[in-house]
Amino acid sequence: MAKRNIAKDTARRDKNGLVQTTLCFAASARALAASAGPRPASASWGSSPFFSPPASSSSSASQKSSQESPPAPPVPPALPSEGSGSDTDVDTPPEPGLGARNVGAGLSDYEHIDLTLGGGTGPVDASGGWNASYVRMPCHEKNTVQERPGGPNFSRWEVVKSVLACPLQSFPDVKDAILAYNPTMRSSWDISGLGDYLRNHPWRDSLFSTTIPAIANLALRLPTLLPNPIPLLRAKENKAITLNQLQIACILANAFFCTFPRRNDTRKTAEYASYPSINFSTLFAGTKEGRCDPLKRAKLDCIFHYFTEVARRGQWANPGNVTFHRQRCSSFPTFASSTATFGPVAVCATGTIEDDAPGHLEVDFANRVIGGGVLGRGTVQEEIRFLISPELLASRLFTQRLEDSDAVIMIGAERFSNYNGYAKTFEWGGPHVDHTAQDARGRFNTRIVAIDARPYGPRTAGTQYTPQEMERELRKAYVGFAPSPCVESANGAEDRSPIATGNWGCGAFGGDAQLKALLQFMAAACHRRAITYFAFGNADFADELADIHAELMAKGVTVGELYACLVSIADRAWRDETVFGYVRRSLPRLRPPAIGLPPVSGETAKPQASIA
């Protein structure tokens, strides 16, 4: 296919008029966004810089109901239980003054805790937050340590204060400081990678004279910057936490020096076994030769650039705010009977979610453990997003492993770095100055939703076509795309800004890109949100996706009809047919006439990516 360097409008026309599917190529996605200008808000669909809201489909819906009756939709399959008890059994009643309220889209009762300086305070109980409902803070009086088993207990924070107050002028100084209050880890921790990085860094002198002392000073400000305990965002909760950027920098400074208690135990029975790691010890690990491997070197470049910029800002008089919302649905629609129709989609053959979709809700192709391998060896979409915006790392401190009805929406994280490459070729690409506007709450207008797809291996790839697995993925996208009560549009209405996504759950997770794209379209349609879909350089797939969406929209196919088609895949023999081909052949509205027209193009050809 010839390379395109301009936007190509692939809108298809039929007797019902223009179908709003836009195919964008190269850097033209941002050009379209810049040239489109502001559009009036729609009562039914979120606005997007790529297209106008579609016309009302009520008339076409009435026409199709009189023309033909769709097949009876199957009953949605039951999903495995995530635990005993109902949502009402496990949701903790919100405490007074914490902004609890009911929300729509099947979301559980919502609780927002503002921990920013000058804002509301979190709840304080008799334990001062030293219990299973809160982050166990390094500066808590009950945080004690033994120098040796059976020895006396002494305050761990006092040790932290004494060693971080000393000059840290070399890697041995940093290493000795970290191990002083982690004595049980002396024989098991390997932080030689950090040593190799610091010894060979071209800015070594600057790091030891300015950046590392600034990190230490910031870590020691923890009792002042965060006087109230941080609640955990636990499973089966619909809860949000807001912190300011200086508080987050303090959290990450403590993570750098590995001060968070009870977070080093990797046993399955450990208190935080279902939480991500937060201390940076794994990031500091070296190779067998004691070297810092190239990917971790790139990660440390991002981290040290972030701290260098924080140090440059000094006291940071007016830090912005960042909100972390664990969003949970306690009920879901019956997708099989949904009459929602598909809205506008812009398919971009090139470009990236973080660079080319301003004003969108960005989809983080997440791991169940938020951040994935960001502190290890992972360098794919989620890890890269966390590295160029390190404030997202704070979510690892308090977010329990995601369940099937959960998503995490992160609002306001500043971007500090650019990058080059991907996966094994990832490298730091220099500083990034974030010019994104801030909202009324002092947050950058950057919204990221973490939704974890189900992973499939070579032996389990076929299970993704079962009704139960499709229902799970559809529900996951549905809760992620639901308007968060933490975000409001300019006029105070629910936020229905367009969604920027791509090959969610594909690649290392083994998902079928055609299937996953359709499931995301269905979830977005249920919330009346437009989509900008990035195909990450695969122009052929971009063409195919734009074509199938145009057909779905032109023929007025409903979510329920497509759902019935997709869940029937597991019962059919179609080994050499793609999902798109199966949908075209099976959906009555897309099926070509039996007489007078040739088969739909591509159905008899050997597919590009057949399903195993």
XYZ file of C-alpha atoms in Angstrom:
612
model
C 0.000 0.000 0.000
C 1.331 3.416 -0.954
C 2.403 5.573 1.934
C -0.062 8.366 2.692
C 1.019 11.637 4.242
C -2.325 13.417 4.322
C -5.620 12.691 5.999
C -7.874 10.596 3.837
C -11.598 10.786 4.424
C -12.921 7.290 3.916
C -16.466 8.145 4.832
C -18.839 5.858 2.976
C -22.141 7.039 1.532
C -25.340 5.094 1.128
C -28.996 5.978 0.906
C -28.936 7.175 4.514
C -26.190 9.737 3.841
C -22.652 10.204 5.126
C -21.122 7.637 7.454
C -18.707 9.260 9.846
C -15.593 7.133 9.747
C -12.358 9.045 9.290
C -9.062 7.395 8.403
C -6.066 9.459 9.498
C -2.488 8.918 8.400
C 0.918 10.080 9.646
C 1.028 13.352 11.593
C -2.234 14.535 10.088
C -4.149 13.432 13.187
C -2.887 16.402 15.151
C -3.336 18.650 12.113
C -6.973 17.627 11.955
C -7.394 18.346 15.640
C -5.785 21.763 15.278
C -7.738 22.764 12.193
C -11.131 21.534 13.297
C -11.553 24.159 15.998
C -14.103 23.996 18.795
C -17.354 22.223 18.137
C -20.643 22.607 19.971
C -21.400 19.959 22.547
C -23.809 17.267 21.472
C -26.657 16.049 23.581
C -25.987 12.502 22.512
C -22.312 12.067 21.594
C -19.093 13.484 22.993
C -17.411 15.959 20.682
C -14.143 15.141 18.948
C -11.730 17.257 16.919
C -11.871 14.636 14.173
C -15.574 14.690 13.383
C -18.939 16.226 14.111
C -21.488 14.374 16.238
C -23.632 12.078 14.089
C -27.182 12.886 13.181
C -29.951 11.324 15.210
C -30.542 7.696 14.333
C -34.102 7.520 15.632
C -35.668 7.570 12.171
C -33.377 4.923 10.752
C -33.933 2.804 13.835
C -37.678 2.869 13.294
C -37.211 1.981 9.637
C -35.091 -1.045 10.336
C -37.475 -2.315 13.004
C -40.256 -2.396 10.415
C -38.060 -4.010 7.790
C -36.691 -6.951 9.699
C -36.457 -8.431 13.150
C -32.985 -9.245 14.456
C -32.361 -12.714 15.847
C -33.198 -13.191 19.493
C -30.098 -12.217 21.480
C -28.557 -14.843 23.746
C -28.552 -14.440 27.483
C -25.251 -12.905 28.657
C -23.007 -15.550 30.193
C -22.362 -15.391 33.897
C -18.902 -14.303 34.941
C -16.955 -15.982 37.729
C -17.491 -14.455 41.127
C -14.713 -12.171 42.344
C -15.359 -13.027 45.942
C -18.091 -13.823 48.394
C -20.790 -11.326 49.217
C -22.444 -8.620 47.196
C -21.109 -5.178 46.471
C -23.262 -3.765 49.236
C -21.712 -6.230 51.654
C -18.157 -5.138 50.994
C -18.385 -1.441 50.167
C -17.402 0.598 53.208
C -19.896 3.394 53.969
C -18.291 6.761 53.271
C -17.335 8.816 56.275
C -18.846 12.285 56.724
C -17.321 15.106 54.725
C -15.628 12.950 52.123
C -17.801 13.766 49.141
C -19.799 10.559 48.747
C -22.521 10.516 46.112
C -24.381 8.241 43.752
C -23.260 8.106 40.148
C -24.692 6.691 36.960
C -23.707 3.995 34.462
C -24.043 1.274 37.099
C -21.181 2.650 39.195
C -21.059 1.948 42.914
C -21.403 4.796 45.406
C -18.480 7.142 44.917
C -16.145 8.530 47.568
C -13.535 11.228 46.945
C -10.814 11.981 49.476
C -8.825 15.176 48.912
C -5.438 15.004 50.621
C -3.987 18.144 49.062
C -2.659 20.841 51.325
C -5.451 23.291 51.949
C -8.049 20.758 50.849
C -10.149 18.342 52.847
C -8.447 15.757 55.021
C -8.789 12.042 55.041
C -10.264 10.078 57.918
C -8.128 9.497 60.981
C -8.888 6.659 63.377
C -7.403 5.531 66.665
C -4.527 3.758 64.920
C -3.570 6.884 63.011
C -3.871 4.961 59.781
C -1.626 2.063 60.780
C -4.048 -0.639 59.654
C -5.160 -2.599 56.616
C -7.284 0.256 55.224
C -4.426 2.713 54.719
C -0.915 2.913 53.364
C 1.495 2.112 56.183
C 3.579 5.269 56.090
C 7.355 5.303 56.708
C 7.053 8.121 59.253
C 4.429 6.398 61.425
C 5.457 5.831 65.026
C 4.539 2.158 64.772
C 6.964 1.621 61.910
C 9.766 -0.134 63.756
C 12.642 -2.321 62.687
C 15.028 -4.827 64.251
C 18.695 -4.763 63.378
C 18.762 -8.522 63.857
C 16.111 -11.175 64.603
C 15.217 -11.103 68.292
C 16.854 -7.742 68.803
C 15.163 -4.641 70.184
C 12.726 -2.610 68.084
C 13.597 0.950 67.189
C 11.964 3.624 65.071
C 12.635 3.027 61.405
C 11.884 6.645 60.540
C 14.539 7.882 62.960
C 17.074 5.784 61.065
C 15.781 7.163 57.756
C 16.162 10.719 59.025
C 19.664 10.178 60.330
C 21.087 8.563 57.188
C 19.344 10.772 54.622
C 20.458 13.889 56.463
C 24.083 12.892 55.853
C 25.891 13.866 52.633
C 25.294 11.343 49.846
C 28.311 11.938 47.634
C 28.815 8.523 46.047
C 26.969 5.341 45.205
C 28.285 3.559 48.341
C 26.745 6.374 50.399
C 23.363 5.846 48.706
C 23.579 2.066 49.051
C 24.534 2.207 52.737
C 21.687 4.618 53.425
C 19.078 2.361 51.812
C 20.309 -0.750 53.599
C 20.571 0.989 56.979
C 16.784 0.895 57.460
C 16.332 -2.291 55.393
C 18.769 -4.516 57.303
C 16.949 -7.747 56.482
C 17.469 -7.099 52.766
C 21.269 -6.794 52.909
C 21.864 -10.294 51.592
C 19.054 -10.385 49.027
C 18.912 -6.956 47.403
C 21.040 -6.280 44.366
C 21.231 -2.580 43.520
C 24.398 -2.819 41.463
C 22.570 -1.506 38.399
C 22.096 1.853 40.092
C 25.788 1.896 40.959
C 26.818 1.276 37.364
C 24.375 3.935 36.173
C 25.656 6.587 38.577
C 29.331 5.843 37.997
C 28.997 6.152 34.227
C 26.425 8.897 33.865
C 27.659 11.998 31.993
C 25.895 14.195 34.559
C 27.297 12.259 37.506
C 28.591 15.330 39.330
C 25.283 17.144 38.961
C 23.313 14.137 40.180
C 25.363 13.878 43.377
C 25.621 17.610 44.009
C 22.011 18.569 43.296
C 19.511 15.883 42.334
C 20.161 13.132 44.883
C 20.373 15.568 47.851
C 17.090 17.086 46.637
C 15.476 13.630 46.548
C 16.669 12.967 50.111
C 15.401 16.313 51.405
C 12.061 15.762 49.713
C 11.710 12.293 51.240
C 12.268 13.727 54.719
C 9.379 16.174 54.266
C 6.891 13.290 54.360
C 5.402 14.031 57.829
C 4.772 17.654 56.820
C 3.534 17.141 53.278
C 1.366 14.128 54.094
C 0.168 14.502 57.691
C -2.941 12.394 57.055
C -2.946 8.693 56.183
C -3.476 7.702 52.556
C -6.419 5.323 52.120
C -5.921 2.268 49.964
C -7.948 1.923 46.767
C -9.106 -1.605 47.469
C -11.057 -4.139 45.463
C -14.819 -3.577 45.279
C -14.472 0.131 46.069
C -15.418 3.143 43.969
C -13.064 5.646 45.537
C -10.827 8.521 44.469
C -7.795 10.184 46.045
C -6.433 13.601 45.100
C -2.829 14.543 45.870
C -0.830 17.533 44.743
C 2.318 17.237 42.666
C 4.617 18.049 45.566
C 3.038 15.333 47.703
C 3.478 12.864 44.857
C 7.113 13.899 44.439
C 7.586 13.226 48.154
C 6.011 9.777 47.774
C 8.310 8.970 44.856
C 11.345 10.267 46.736
C 10.562 7.778 49.496
C 10.064 5.074 46.877
C 13.492 5.948 45.455
C 15.083 5.455 48.880
C 12.960 2.341 49.536
C 11.441 3.565 52.807
C 7.912 2.131 52.521
C 7.430 -0.628 55.130
C 6.025 -4.089 54.418
C 6.393 -3.595 50.651
C 9.494 -5.754 50.194
C 7.835 -9.058 51.149
C 7.083 -10.984 47.941
C 5.450 -14.024 49.580
C 1.888 -14.856 48.499
C 0.760 -14.485 52.107
C 2.295 -11.022 52.538
C 0.057 -8.107 53.523
C 0.653 -6.333 50.215
C 0.829 -9.413 47.993
C -2.094 -8.100 45.914
C -0.530 -4.647 45.487
C 2.199 -3.481 43.109
C 5.729 -2.974 44.322
C 6.553 0.647 45.125
C 10.117 0.707 46.450
C 12.621 1.148 43.614
C 14.913 -1.726 44.638
C 13.907 -3.847 41.622
C 14.606 -0.940 39.276
C 18.101 -0.665 40.771
C 18.993 -4.332 40.173
C 21.883 -5.026 37.824
C 22.874 -7.781 35.436
C 24.932 -10.781 36.488
C 27.991 -8.685 35.696
C 26.763 -5.859 37.927
C 25.880 -3.604 35.010
C 22.817 -1.496 34.350
C 21.114 -2.980 31.302
C 20.062 -0.562 28.519
C 16.336 -0.652 29.273
C 16.788 0.105 32.959
C 19.267 2.805 32.025
C 16.542 4.404 29.901
C 14.089 4.107 32.790
C 16.528 5.710 35.202
C 17.065 8.505 32.680
C 13.327 9.228 32.890
C 13.264 9.021 36.685
C 16.334 11.191 37.272
C 15.139 13.765 34.761
C 11.853 13.959 36.677
C 13.619 14.487 40.005
C 16.017 16.991 38.440
C 13.042 19.010 37.230
C 11.377 18.755 40.652
C 14.599 20.009 42.261
C 14.731 22.896 39.790
C 11.256 23.997 40.862
C 12.424 24.346 44.451
C 9.619 24.879 46.951
C 7.040 24.527 44.149
C 4.717 27.297 45.315
C 1.715 26.284 43.195
C 1.824 22.563 42.414
C -1.016 21.106 40.411
C -3.239 18.281 41.576
C -3.589 14.685 40.410
C -6.615 12.470 41.037
C -6.549 8.666 41.128
C -10.004 7.119 40.847
C -10.660 3.408 41.213
C -13.907 3.139 39.278
C -16.139 0.122 39.787
C -19.410 -0.966 38.239
C -21.778 -2.855 40.513
C -24.153 -3.579 37.615
C -23.850 -3.785 33.854
C -26.315 -3.383 31.008
C -27.604 -6.408 29.155
C -25.432 -5.977 26.094
C -27.376 -8.646 24.213
C -30.473 -6.444 24.117
C -28.751 -3.063 23.777
C -30.237 -0.812 21.098
C -27.264 1.575 21.173
C -25.862 2.288 17.718
C -22.293 3.018 16.752
C -20.965 6.546 16.756
C -18.071 8.236 14.959
C -14.600 6.717 14.863
C -11.328 8.156 13.543
C -8.807 5.455 12.632
C -5.190 6.664 12.541
C -2.654 4.459 10.796
C 0.218 6.259 12.538
C 0.669 8.434 15.589
C 0.491 7.709 19.307
C -2.185 8.064 21.934
C -0.139 10.370 24.162
C 1.063 12.659 21.352
C -1.793 12.844 18.886
C -5.061 12.801 20.826
C -5.335 16.005 22.873
C -8.471 16.262 24.970
C -9.169 12.528 24.797
C -9.494 9.896 27.484
C -6.278 7.923 26.903
C -6.481 4.160 27.306
C -3.654 2.542 29.262
C -3.299 -1.073 28.103
C -2.838 -2.091 31.690
C -1.681 -5.033 33.694
C -3.892 -6.234 36.560
C -1.144 -4.856 38.773
C -1.135 -1.233 37.737
C 2.061 -0.051 36.105
C 2.966 -3.592 35.081
C 6.728 -4.069 34.885
C 7.623 -0.393 35.097
C 9.981 -1.043 38.032
C 11.292 -4.200 36.398
C 12.049 -4.980 32.765
C 8.767 -4.014 31.087
C 8.923 -1.291 28.413
C 5.690 -1.499 26.466
C 2.718 0.854 26.336
C 1.748 1.042 30.012
C 5.295 1.155 31.358
C 6.323 3.853 28.882
C 3.331 6.011 29.825
C 4.290 5.759 33.502
C 7.919 6.616 32.758
C 7.245 9.764 30.751
C 4.730 10.863 33.418
C 6.292 9.496 36.640
C 3.516 10.926 38.837
C 1.452 7.956 37.655
C 3.815 5.736 39.671
C 2.143 6.957 42.856
C -0.866 4.799 41.964
C 1.263 1.739 42.757
C 1.413 2.786 46.396
C -2.298 2.419 47.098
C -4.056 0.579 44.243
C -4.893 -3.062 44.844
C -4.792 -5.491 41.951
C -7.643 -4.838 39.514
C -10.670 -7.109 39.361
C -12.995 -7.701 36.436
C -15.338 -4.816 37.279
C -12.614 -2.228 37.960
C -10.742 0.471 36.093
C -8.400 3.201 37.325
C -8.764 6.726 35.961
C -5.813 9.066 36.534
C -6.394 12.767 35.957
C -3.805 15.534 35.894
C -0.408 13.836 35.602
C 2.210 16.083 34.028
C 4.423 14.743 31.269
C 8.147 15.295 31.845
C 9.905 13.248 29.139
C 9.888 12.309 25.494
C 10.955 8.862 24.333
C 12.146 6.947 21.309
C 11.614 3.313 20.391
C 9.408 0.689 21.950
C 9.931 -2.491 23.959
C 13.569 -3.558 23.466
C 14.446 -0.323 21.641
C 12.972 2.047 24.237
C 15.161 4.979 25.246
C 14.743 8.365 26.888
C 14.115 11.053 24.274
C 14.898 14.195 26.244
C 12.846 16.673 28.282
C 9.209 17.374 27.518
C 7.544 20.662 28.444
C 3.871 19.999 29.090
C 1.726 22.838 27.748
C -1.561 21.078 28.486
C -4.114 23.413 30.031
C -5.260 22.859 33.610
C -8.834 22.416 34.767
C -10.651 24.246 37.554
C -9.173 21.838 40.121
C -5.597 22.613 39.092
C -5.112 19.356 37.188
C -3.511 18.992 33.775
C -6.247 18.143 31.305
C -4.756 14.695 30.788
C -7.004 11.764 31.580
C -5.735 8.189 31.454
C -7.810 5.081 32.111
C -6.113 1.811 33.034
C -8.062 -1.243 31.891
C -6.497 -4.682 31.977
C -7.300 -7.117 29.192
C -7.283 -10.842 29.745
C -3.912 -12.357 28.769
C -3.828 -15.338 26.401
C -0.997 -17.686 25.573
C -0.503 -19.995 22.592
C -2.559 -22.729 24.262
C -5.364 -20.474 25.481
C -5.726 -18.045 22.555
C -8.857 -19.810 21.323
C -10.719 -19.166 24.565
C -10.973 -15.446 23.813
C -13.763 -16.257 21.342
C -15.991 -17.815 23.999
C -19.036 -15.809 25.151
C -17.771 -15.628 28.718
C -14.412 -14.141 27.720
C -16.018 -11.629 25.365
C -18.444 -10.554 28.074
C -15.553 -10.053 30.469
C -13.621 -7.853 28.039
C -16.730 -5.891 27.103
C -17.477 -5.226 30.762
C -13.909 -4.147 31.389
C -14.039 -1.627 28.538
C -17.493 -0.500 29.674
C -16.367 0.402 33.195
C -13.259 2.113 31.844
C -15.211 4.204 29.352
C -17.911 5.205 31.849
C -17.778 8.957 32.595
C -15.884 9.428 35.850
C -17.531 11.633 38.488
C -14.035 13.063 39.006
C -14.237 14.736 35.597
C -16.833 17.224 34.460
C -17.118 19.047 31.165
C -16.920 22.825 30.959
C -20.669 23.183 31.473
C -20.739 20.823 34.456
C -22.239 17.882 32.566
C -20.821 14.363 32.491
C -17.547 14.107 30.623
C -18.055 12.346 27.311
C -14.844 13.383 25.603
C -13.648 10.992 22.881
C -11.575 7.949 23.739
C -8.057 7.442 22.372
C -7.239 3.766 22.146
C -5.598 1.146 19.969
C -4.681 -2.526 20.014
C -5.733 -3.073 23.614
C -4.935 -6.547 24.914
C -2.997 -7.538 21.794
C 0.748 -8.005 21.361
C 2.180 -9.691 24.443
C -1.344 -10.324 25.784
C -2.237 -12.420 22.729
C -5.564 -10.794 21.901
C -7.162 -10.692 18.451
C -6.969 -7.062 17.301
C -10.151 -7.288 15.227
C -12.180 -8.713 18.101
C -10.783 -6.291 20.673
C -11.486 -3.295 18.443
C -15.136 -4.273 18.009
C -15.578 -4.837 21.741
C -14.168 -1.366 22.426
C -16.497 0.152 19.819
C -19.436 -1.521 21.566
C -18.453 -0.235 25.014
C -17.965 3.288 23.685
C -21.336 3.180 21.921
C -23.055 2.281 25.190
C -21.650 5.501 26.702
C -22.160 7.584 23.525
C -18.465 8.366 23.284
C -16.520 8.754 20.061
C -13.234 6.921 19.481
C -9.894 7.776 17.931
C -8.189 4.462 17.190
C -4.420 4.264 16.643
C -3.273 1.316 14.540
C 0.409 2.010 15.339
C 1.729 1.846 11.778
C -0.455 -0.980 10.463
C -2.101 0.791 7.520
C -3.797 -2.377 6.239
C -5.511 -2.968 9.569
C -6.474 0.711 9.729
C -8.192 0.360 6.337
C -10.022 -2.787 7.406
C -11.138 -1.270 10.692
C -12.424 1.897 9.048
C -14.320 -0.222 6.509
C -16.071 -2.453 9.053
C -16.993 0.494 11.257
C -18.419 2.377 8.281
C -20.570 -0.635 7.430
C -21.802 -1.041 11.009
C -22.725 2.607 11.201
C -24.273 2.870 7.733
C -26.543 -0.109 8.291
C -27.605 1.003 11.759
C -26.308 -2.148 13.456
C -26.948 -2.094 17.196
C -24.647 -3.198 19.982
C -27.076 -6.020 20.742
C -26.978 -7.309 17.171
C -23.192 -7.288 17.020
C -23.048 -8.912 20.459
C -25.304 -11.754 19.283
C -23.074 -12.221 16.255
C -19.820 -12.253 18.207
C -20.920 -14.653 20.949
C -21.985 -17.134 18.274
C -18.417 -17.408 16.987
C -17.513 -20.209 19.385
C -20.317 -22.408 17.979
C -19.302 -22.115 14.326
C -16.619 -23.747 12.206
C -14.602 -20.919 10.676
C -10.957 -21.758 11.002
C -9.742 -19.727 8.028
C -11.922 -16.672 8.523
C -11.196 -13.396 10.291
C -13.521 -11.837 12.838
C -14.413 -9.076 10.382
C -15.187 -11.641 7.692
C -17.350 -13.632 10.076
C -19.247 -10.522 11.138
C -19.927 -9.529 7.540
C -21.138 -13.017 6.697
C -23.246 -13.496 9.811
C -24.917 -10.149 10.474
C -28.150 -9.882 8.468
C -27.676 -6.149 7.966
C -24.177 -6.605 6.525
C -24.787 -9.786 4.531
C -24.766 -9.147 0.743
C -27.802 -10.205 -1.308
C -27.722 -13.883 -2.265
C -28.403 -13.144 -5.958
C -27.028 -10.504 -8.238
C -23.913 -9.412 -6.318
C -20.540 -11.094 -5.831
C -19.417 -12.111 -2.322
C -18.109 -9.447 0.008
C -14.554 -8.608 -0.955
C -11.964 -10.427 1.105
C -14.167 -13.231 2.443
C -12.741 -15.900 0.186
C -9.200 -14.569 0.208
C -6.653 -15.927 2.606
C -6.908 -13.696 5.689
C -4.009 -11.627 6.945
C -4.439 -12.774 10.518
C -6.630 -15.819 10.794
C -7.849 -17.071 14.136
C -6.259 -20.156 15.547
